[in-house]
Amino acid sequence: LGAFNMDWDYVEAEDLLVLLSSFLPAGGTISEVEVQADPNKPNPNPPKVAVHATKEGARKMAIEDVKGPQIGSSDEEVSSDEGLLGSDDEDDGQDARVARQQREERRAARANEILRKYAKRKMGYYVGLIHCDSKETALHIYEQCDGLEFEHSSNMMDLRAVQDTFLAKLEDSPKSRSKSMSSNYKAPDFA
């Protein structure tokens, strides 16, 4: 099971483990899935959740490490930005001060829109992998949690089945990994 489009600047594997463990079905566990000779034998692995960067996300983060955030760098944003802001010479007979204030408001609104698009794009840099003991447990978590808001973050949980072929798109070492909740766990503060 995968968690997509989270605010990975704040969300760690342990946060996902704590939240999703609250929705486990009776007898279900979040644990490493493995092939066993006896399918009725309990899985001895502890619960596990890991957050991995996508290869594309890792590539973009490497660029941002050198050049800083690539905000408003796409052709679409630049061309639409020019049309939205208009020319400084267009007053259409309005008082110059009012026209200047309106241009500044449009620029501020566009800057906020560009930052919002960048933040949304950045949410795709990582994927949280949740290893469950069975497909039934993963389906139950999906049905209970997909679309729920994560901890007053204004981010909706975006849970999806993860195919083996998708794993090739992830970096090998995770950003964070959790097998259990620490005794001093504190939920992320999104305020």
Coordinates of N, CA and C in Angstrom, one line a residue:
L1 N 0.9 -1.2 0.0 CA 0.0 0.0 0.0 C 0.9 1.2 0.0
G2 N 0.6 2.2 -0.8 CA 1.4 3.4 -0.8 C 0.6 4.7 -0.4
A3 N 1.3 5.6 0.3 CA 0.7 6.9 0.6 C 1.4 7.9 -0.3
F4 N 0.6 8.6 -1.0 CA 1.1 9.6 -2.0 C 0.7 11.0 -1.7
N5 N 1.4 12.0 -2.2 CA 1.1 13.4 -2.1 C 0.9 13.9 -0.7
M6 N 1.8 13.5 0.2 CA 1.7 14.0 1.5 C 2.7 15.2 1.7
D7 N 2.6 16.0 2.7 CA 3.6 17.1 2.9 C 4.8 16.5 3.6
W8 N 5.7 15.9 2.8 CA 6.8 15.2 3.3 C 7.8 16.0 4.1
D9 N 7.7 17.3 4.1 CA 8.5 18.2 5.0 C 8.2 18.0 6.4
Y10 N 6.9 17.5 6.7 CA 6.5 17.3 8.1 C 6.2 15.9 8.4
V11 N 5.7 15.1 7.4 CA 5.3 13.7 7.6 C 6.4 12.7 7.5
E12 N 6.6 11.9 8.5 CA 7.6 10.8 8.6 C 6.9 9.5 8.6
A13 N 7.6 8.4 8.4 CA 7.1 7.1 8.4 C 6.3 6.8 9.7
E14 N 6.9 7.2 10.9 CA 6.3 7.0 12.1 C 4.9 7.6 12.2
D15 N 4.7 8.8 11.6 CA 3.4 9.4 11.6 C 2.4 8.6 10.9
L16 N 2.7 8.0 9.8 CA 1.8 7.1 9.0 C 1.5 5.9 9.8
L17 N 2.6 5.3 10.4 CA 2.4 4.1 11.2 C 1.4 4.3 12.4
V18 N 1.6 5.4 13.1 CA 0.7 5.7 14.2 C -0.8 5.9 13.7
L19 N -1.0 6.7 12.7 CA -2.3 7.0 12.2 C -3.0 5.7 11.6
L20 N -2.3 5.0 10.7 CA -2.9 3.8 10.1 C -3.1 2.7 11.0
S21 N -2.3 2.6 12.1 CA -2.5 1.5 13.1 C -3.8 1.6 13.8
S22 N -4.3 2.8 13.8 CA -5.6 3.1 14.5 C -6.8 2.5 13.7
F23 N -6.5 2.2 12.4 CA -7.6 1.7 11.5 C -7.4 0.2 11.2
L24 N -6.5 -0.5 11.8 CA -6.3 -1.9 11.5 C -7.6 -2.7 11.8
P25 N -7.9 -3.7 11.0 CA -9.0 -4.6 11.3 C -8.5 -5.5 12.4
A26 N -9.5 -6.2 13.1 CA -9.2 -7.1 14.1 C -8.2 -8.2 13.6
G27 N -7.1 -8.3 14.3 CA -6.1 -9.3 13.9 C -5.1 -8.9 12.8
G28 N -5.4 -7.7 12.2 CA -4.5 -7.2 11.1 C -3.3 -6.5 11.7
T29 N -2.2 -6.5 10.9 CA -1.0 -5.8 11.3 C -0.4 -5.1 10.1
I30 N 0.3 -4.1 10.4 CA 1.2 -3.4 9.4 C 2.5 -4.0 9.6
S31 N 2.9 -4.9 8.7 CA 4.2 -5.6 8.8 C 4.8 -5.9 7.5
E32 N 6.0 -6.4 7.4 CA 6.7 -6.8 6.2 C 5.9 -8.0 5.6
V33 N 5.5 -8.0 4.4 CA 4.9 -9.1 3.8 C 6.0 -10.1 3.3
E34 N 5.9 -11.3 3.6 CA 6.9 -12.3 3.2 C 6.2 -13.6 2.9
V35 N 6.9 -14.4 2.0 CA 6.4 -15.7 1.7 C 6.7 -16.7 2.8
Q36 N 5.7 -17.4 3.3 CA 5.9 -18.3 4.4 C 5.3 -19.7 4.0
A37 N 6.0 -20.7 4.5 CA 5.5 -22.1 4.2 C 4.1 -22.3 4.7
D38 N 3.8 -21.8 5.9 CA 2.5 -22.0 6.5 C 1.8 -20.7 6.5
P39 N 0.8 -20.5 5.7 CA 0.1 -19.2 5.7 C -0.6 -18.8 7.0
N40 N -0.9 -19.8 7.8 CA -1.6 -19.5 9.1 C -0.6 -19.1 10.2
K41 N 0.7 -19.3 10.0 CA 1.7 -18.9 11.0 C 1.8 -17.4 11.1
P42 N 1.8 -16.8 12.3 CA 1.8 -15.4 12.5 C 3.2 -14.8 11.9
N43 N 3.1 -13.6 11.4 CA 4.3 -13.0 10.8 C 5.1 -12.5 12.0
P44 N 6.4 -12.9 12.1 CA 7.2 -12.5 13.2 C 7.8 -11.1 13.0
N45 N 7.7 -10.5 11.8 CA 8.3 -9.2 11.6 C 7.5 -8.1 12.3
P46 N 8.2 -7.1 12.8 CA 7.5 -6.0 13.5 C 6.9 -5.1 12.4
P47 N 5.9 -4.3 12.8 CA 5.3 -3.3 11.9 C 6.4 -2.5 11.2
K48 N 6.1 -2.2 9.9 CA 7.1 -1.4 9.1 C 6.4 -0.5 8.2
V49 N 6.9 0.7 8.2 CA 6.5 1.7 7.2 C 7.7 2.5 6.8
A50 N 7.9 2.7 5.5 CA 9.1 3.4 5.0 C 8.7 4.5 4.0
V51 N 9.4 5.6 4.0 CA 9.1 6.7 3.1 C 10.3 6.7 2.1
H52 N 10.1 6.6 0.8 CA 11.1 6.6 -0.2 C 10.9 7.7 -1.1
A53 N 12.0 8.3 -1.6 CA 12.0 9.3 -2.7 C 11.8 8.6 -4.0
T54 N 11.0 9.2 -4.9 CA 10.9 8.6 -6.2 C 12.2 9.0 -6.9
K55 N 12.6 8.3 -8.0 CA 13.8 8.7 -8.7 C 13.7 10.1 -9.3
E56 N 12.5 10.4 -9.8 CA 12.2 11.7 -10.4 C 12.3 12.8 -9.3
G57 N 11.7 12.5 -8.1 CA 11.8 13.4 -7.0 C 13.2 13.6 -6.6
A58 N 14.0 12.5 -6.5 CA 15.4 12.6 -6.1 C 16.2 13.5 -7.1
R59 N 15.9 13.4 -8.4 CA 16.6 14.2 -9.4 C 16.2 15.6 -9.2
K60 N 15.0 15.9 -9.0 CA 14.5 17.3 -8.8 C 15.1 17.9 -7.5
M61 N 15.2 17.1 -6.4 CA 15.8 17.6 -5.2 C 17.3 17.9 -5.3
A62 N 18.0 17.1 -6.1 CA 19.4 17.3 -6.4 C 19.6 18.7 -7.1
I63 N 18.7 19.0 -8.0 CA 18.8 20.3 -8.7 C 18.5 21.4 -7.8
E64 N 17.4 21.2 -6.9 CA 17.1 22.2 -5.9 C 18.2 22.4 -4.9
D65 N 18.9 21.4 -4.6 CA 20.1 21.5 -3.6 C 21.1 22.5 -4.2
V66 N 21.3 22.5 -5.5 CA 22.3 23.4 -6.2 C 21.7 24.7 -6.5
K67 N 20.5 24.7 -7.1 CA 19.9 25.9 -7.7 C 18.8 26.6 -6.9
G68 N 18.4 25.9 -5.8 CA 17.3 26.4 -5.0 C 16.0 25.9 -5.6
P69 N 14.8 26.2 -4.9 CA 13.6 25.7 -5.4 C 13.3 26.2 -6.8
Q70 N 12.8 25.3 -7.7 CA 12.5 25.7 -9.1 C 11.1 26.1 -9.2
I71 N 10.8 27.3 -8.6 CA 9.5 27.8 -8.6 C 9.2 28.6 -9.9
G72 N 8.1 28.3 -10.5 CA 7.7 29.1 -11.7 C 8.6 28.9 -12.9
S73 N 9.2 27.7 -13.0 CA 10.2 27.5 -14.0 C 9.6 26.9 -15.3
S74 N 8.4 26.5 -15.2 CA 7.8 25.8 -16.4 C 7.4 26.9 -17.4
D75 N 7.4 26.5 -18.7 CA 6.9 27.4 -19.8 C 5.5 27.9 -19.5
E76 N 4.7 26.9 -19.1 CA 3.3 27.2 -18.8 C 3.1 28.3 -17.8
E77 N 3.8 28.3 -16.7 CA 3.7 29.3 -15.7 C 4.2 30.6 -16.1
V78 N 5.3 30.6 -16.9 CA 5.9 31.9 -17.4 C 4.9 32.5 -18.4
S79 N 4.4 31.8 -19.3 CA 3.5 32.4 -20.3 C 2.2 32.9 -19.7
S80 N 1.6 32.1 -18.8 CA 0.4 32.5 -18.2 C 0.7 33.7 -17.2
D81 N 1.9 33.8 -16.6 CA 2.2 34.8 -15.7 C 2.2 36.2 -16.5
E82 N 2.8 36.2 -17.7 CA 2.9 37.4 -18.5 C 1.5 37.9 -18.8
G83 N 0.6 37.0 -19.2 CA -0.8 37.4 -19.5 C -1.6 37.9 -18.3
L84 N -1.4 37.3 -17.2 CA -2.1 37.7 -16.0 C -1.6 39.1 -15.4
L85 N -0.3 39.3 -15.5 CA 0.2 40.5 -14.9 C -0.1 41.8 -15.7
G86 N -0.1 41.6 -17.0 CA -0.4 42.7 -17.9 C 0.8 43.7 -17.9
S87 N 0.7 44.8 -18.6 CA 1.7 45.8 -18.8 C 1.6 46.8 -17.7
D88 N 2.7 47.4 -17.3 CA 2.7 48.5 -16.4 C 2.1 49.8 -17.0
D89 N 2.0 49.8 -18.3 CA 1.5 51.0 -19.0 C 0.0 51.0 -19.2
E90 N -0.7 49.9 -18.8 CA -2.1 49.8 -19.0 C -2.9 50.3 -17.8
D91 N -3.3 51.6 -17.9 CA -4.1 52.2 -16.8 C -5.5 52.3 -17.1
D92 N -5.9 52.2 -18.4 CA -7.2 52.3 -18.9 C -8.0 53.5 -18.3
G93 N -7.3 54.6 -18.1 CA -7.9 55.8 -17.6 C -8.1 55.8 -16.1
Q94 N -7.8 54.8 -15.4 CA -7.9 54.7 -14.0 C -6.8 55.5 -13.3
D95 N -7.1 55.9 -12.1 CA -6.1 56.6 -11.3 C -4.8 55.7 -11.3
A96 N -3.6 56.3 -11.5 CA -2.4 55.5 -11.5 C -2.2 54.7 -10.3
R97 N -2.5 55.3 -9.1 CA -2.3 54.6 -7.9 C -3.2 53.4 -7.7
V98 N -4.4 53.5 -8.1 CA -5.3 52.3 -8.1 C -4.9 51.2 -9.1
A99 N -4.5 51.7 -10.2 CA -4.0 50.7 -11.2 C -2.8 50.0 -10.7
R100 N -1.8 50.7 -10.1 CA -0.6 50.1 -9.6 C -1.0 49.1 -8.5
Q101 N -1.9 49.5 -7.6 CA -2.3 48.6 -6.5 C -3.0 47.3 -7.1
Q102 N -3.8 47.4 -8.1 CA -4.4 46.3 -8.7 C -3.4 45.3 -9.3
R103 N -2.4 45.9 -10.0 CA -1.3 45.1 -10.6 C -0.5 44.3 -9.5
E104 N -0.3 45.0 -8.4 CA 0.4 44.4 -7.3 C -0.4 43.2 -6.7
E105 N -1.7 43.4 -6.6 CA -2.6 42.4 -6.1 C -2.6 41.2 -7.0
R106 N -2.6 41.5 -8.3 CA -2.6 40.4 -9.3 C -1.2 39.6 -9.2
R107 N -0.2 40.4 -9.1 CA 1.2 39.7 -8.9 C 1.2 38.9 -7.7
A108 N 0.7 39.4 -6.6 CA 0.7 38.6 -5.3 C -0.1 37.3 -5.5
A109 N -1.3 37.5 -6.1 CA -2.1 36.3 -6.3 C -1.4 35.3 -7.2
R110 N -0.8 35.8 -8.2 CA -0.1 34.8 -9.1 C 1.1 34.2 -8.4
A111 N 1.9 35.0 -7.6 CA 3.0 34.4 -6.9 C 2.5 33.3 -5.9
N112 N 1.4 33.5 -5.3 CA 0.8 32.5 -4.4 C 0.4 31.3 -5.2
E113 N -0.2 31.5 -6.4 CA -0.6 30.3 -7.2 C 0.7 29.5 -7.6
I114 N 1.7 30.2 -8.0 CA 3.0 29.5 -8.4 C 3.6 28.8 -7.3
L115 N 3.6 29.4 -6.1 CA 4.1 28.6 -4.9 C 3.2 27.4 -4.5
R116 N 1.9 27.6 -4.7 CA 1.0 26.4 -4.4 C 1.3 25.3 -5.4
K117 N 1.5 25.6 -6.6 CA 1.7 24.6 -7.6 C 3.1 23.9 -7.3
Y118 N 4.1 24.7 -6.9 CA 5.4 24.1 -6.6 C 5.2 23.2 -5.4
A119 N 4.5 23.6 -4.3 CA 4.3 22.8 -3.1 C 3.6 21.5 -3.5
K120 N 2.6 21.6 -4.4 CA 1.9 20.4 -4.8 C 2.8 19.4 -5.6
R121 N 3.6 20.0 -6.5 CA 4.6 19.2 -7.2 C 5.6 18.5 -6.3
K122 N 6.0 19.2 -5.3 CA 7.0 18.7 -4.4 C 6.5 17.5 -3.5
M123 N 5.2 17.5 -3.3 CA 4.5 16.4 -2.5 C 4.7 15.1 -3.2
G124 N 5.0 15.1 -4.5 CA 5.1 13.9 -5.3 C 6.6 13.4 -5.3
Y125 N 7.5 14.1 -4.6 CA 8.9 13.6 -4.5 C 9.1 12.4 -3.7
Y126 N 8.1 12.1 -2.8 CA 8.3 10.9 -1.9 C 7.0 10.0 -2.0
V127 N 7.1 8.8 -1.6 CA 6.0 7.9 -1.4 C 6.2 7.1 -0.1
G128 N 5.2 7.0 0.6 CA 5.2 6.2 1.9 C 4.8 4.8 1.5
L129 N 5.6 3.8 1.8 CA 5.2 2.4 1.6 C 4.8 1.8 2.9
I130 N 3.6 1.2 2.9 CA 3.0 0.6 4.1 C 2.9 -0.9 3.9
H131 N 3.7 -1.7 4.6 CA 3.7 -3.2 4.4 C 2.7 -3.8 5.4
C132 N 1.7 -4.4 4.8 CA 0.7 -5.1 5.6 C 0.8 -6.6 5.6
D133 N 0.2 -7.2 6.6 CA 0.3 -8.7 6.7 C -0.5 -9.4 5.6
S134 N -1.5 -8.7 5.0 CA -2.3 -9.3 4.0 C -3.0 -8.3 3.1
K135 N -3.5 -8.7 2.0 CA -4.2 -7.8 1.1 C -5.5 -7.3 1.7
E136 N -6.1 -8.2 2.6 CA -7.3 -7.8 3.2 C -7.0 -6.6 4.2
T137 N -5.9 -6.7 4.9 CA -5.6 -5.6 5.8 C -5.3 -4.3 5.1
A138 N -4.6 -4.4 4.0 CA -4.3 -3.2 3.1 C -5.6 -2.6 2.6
L139 N -6.5 -3.5 2.1 CA -7.8 -3.0 1.6 C -8.6 -2.4 2.6
H140 N -8.6 -2.9 3.9 CA -9.4 -2.3 5.0 C -8.8 -0.9 5.3
I141 N -7.5 -0.8 5.4 CA -6.9 0.5 5.7 C -7.2 1.5 4.5
Y142 N -7.1 1.0 3.3 CA -7.5 1.9 2.2 C -8.9 2.4 2.3
E143 N -9.8 1.5 2.5 CA -11.3 1.8 2.6 C -11.6 2.8 3.7
Q144 N -10.8 2.6 4.8 CA -11.1 3.5 6.0 C -10.4 4.9 5.9
C145 N -9.2 4.9 5.2 CA -8.4 6.1 5.3 C -8.2 6.9 4.1
D146 N -8.4 6.3 2.9 CA -8.2 7.1 1.7 C -9.2 8.3 1.6
G147 N -8.7 9.5 1.4 CA -9.5 10.7 1.4 C -9.7 11.4 2.7
L148 N -9.2 10.8 3.8 CA -9.3 11.4 5.1 C -8.2 12.5 5.2
E149 N -8.5 13.6 5.9 CA -7.5 14.6 6.2 C -6.5 14.1 7.2
F150 N -5.2 14.3 6.9 CA -4.1 13.9 7.8 C -3.8 15.0 8.8
E151 N -4.2 14.7 10.1 CA -3.8 15.5 11.2 C -3.9 17.1 11.0
H152 N -5.0 17.6 10.6 CA -5.2 19.0 10.4 C -4.2 19.7 9.5
S153 N -3.8 18.9 8.5 CA -2.8 19.4 7.6 C -3.4 20.0 6.3
S154 N -4.7 19.8 6.1 CA -5.4 20.1 4.8 C -4.9 19.2 3.7
N155 N -4.2 18.1 4.0 CA -3.8 17.1 3.1 C -4.7 15.9 3.2
M156 N -5.3 15.5 2.1 CA -6.1 14.3 2.2 C -5.2 13.1 1.9
M157 N -5.5 12.0 2.7 CA -4.7 10.8 2.5 C -5.0 10.3 1.1
D158 N -3.9 10.0 0.3 CA -4.0 9.5 -1.0 C -3.3 8.1 -1.0
L159 N -4.1 7.1 -0.7 CA -3.6 5.8 -0.6 C -3.9 5.0 -1.9
R160 N -2.9 4.2 -2.3 CA -3.0 3.4 -3.6 C -2.3 2.1 -3.4
A161 N -2.8 1.1 -4.2 CA -2.1 -0.1 -4.3 C -0.8 0.1 -5.0
V162 N 0.3 -0.5 -4.5 CA 1.6 -0.3 -5.2 C 2.0 -1.6 -5.8
Q163 N 2.2 -1.6 -7.1 CA 2.6 -2.8 -7.8 C 4.1 -2.9 -7.7
D164 N 4.6 -4.2 -7.9 CA 6.1 -4.4 -7.9 C 6.8 -3.6 -8.9
T165 N 6.2 -3.4 -10.1 CA 6.8 -2.6 -11.1 C 7.1 -1.1 -10.7
F166 N 6.2 -0.6 -9.8 CA 6.4 0.8 -9.3 C 7.6 0.9 -8.4
L167 N 7.9 -0.1 -7.7 CA 9.1 -0.1 -6.8 C 10.4 0.3 -7.5
A168 N 10.5 0.0 -8.7 CA 11.7 0.3 -9.5 C 11.9 1.8 -9.7
K169 N 10.8 2.6 -9.5 CA 10.8 4.0 -9.6 C 11.3 4.7 -8.3
L170 N 11.5 3.9 -7.3 CA 11.9 4.5 -6.0 C 13.4 4.4 -5.7
E171 N 13.9 5.3 -5.0 CA 15.3 5.3 -4.5 C 15.4 4.1 -3.5
D172 N 16.6 3.5 -3.4 CA 16.8 2.3 -2.6 C 16.7 2.6 -1.1
S173 N 17.3 3.6 -0.7 CA 17.2 3.9 0.8 C 16.1 4.9 1.1
P174 N 15.4 4.6 2.2 CA 14.2 5.4 2.5 C 14.6 6.7 3.2
K175 N 13.8 7.7 3.1 CA 14.0 9.0 3.9 C 13.8 8.7 5.4
S176 N 12.7 7.9 5.7 CA 12.5 7.5 7.1 C 11.8 6.1 7.1
R177 N 12.0 5.5 8.2 CA 11.5 4.1 8.3 C 11.0 3.9 9.8
S178 N 9.9 3.2 10.0 CA 9.4 3.0 11.3 C 8.9 1.6 11.5
K179 N 9.3 1.0 12.5 CA 8.8 -0.4 12.9 C 7.9 -0.3 14.1
S180 N 8.0 0.7 14.8 CA 7.1 0.9 16.0 C 7.0 2.4 16.4
M181 N 6.1 2.7 17.2 CA 5.9 4.0 17.7 C 6.9 4.2 18.9
S182 N 7.6 5.3 18.8 CA 8.6 5.6 19.9 C 7.8 6.1 21.1
S183 N 8.3 5.9 22.3 CA 7.7 6.3 23.6 C 7.5 7.8 23.7
N184 N 8.3 8.6 23.0 CA 8.2 10.1 23.0 C 7.6 10.6 21.7
Y185 N 6.8 9.8 21.0 CA 6.2 10.2 19.8 C 5.4 11.5 19.9
K186 N 5.6 12.4 19.0 CA 4.8 13.7 19.0 C 4.3 13.9 17.5
A187 N 3.0 14.0 17.4 CA 2.4 14.2 16.0 C 3.0 15.5 15.4
P188 N 3.1 15.6 14.1 CA 3.6 16.8 13.4 C 2.6 18.0 13.7
D189 N 3.2 19.2 13.8 CA 2.4 20.4 14.0 C 2.3 21.1 12.7
F190 N 1.1 21.2 12.1 CA 0.9 21.8 10.8 C 0.5 23.3 10.9
A191 N 0.4 23.8 12.1 CA -0.1 25.1 12.3 C 0.9 26.2 11.9

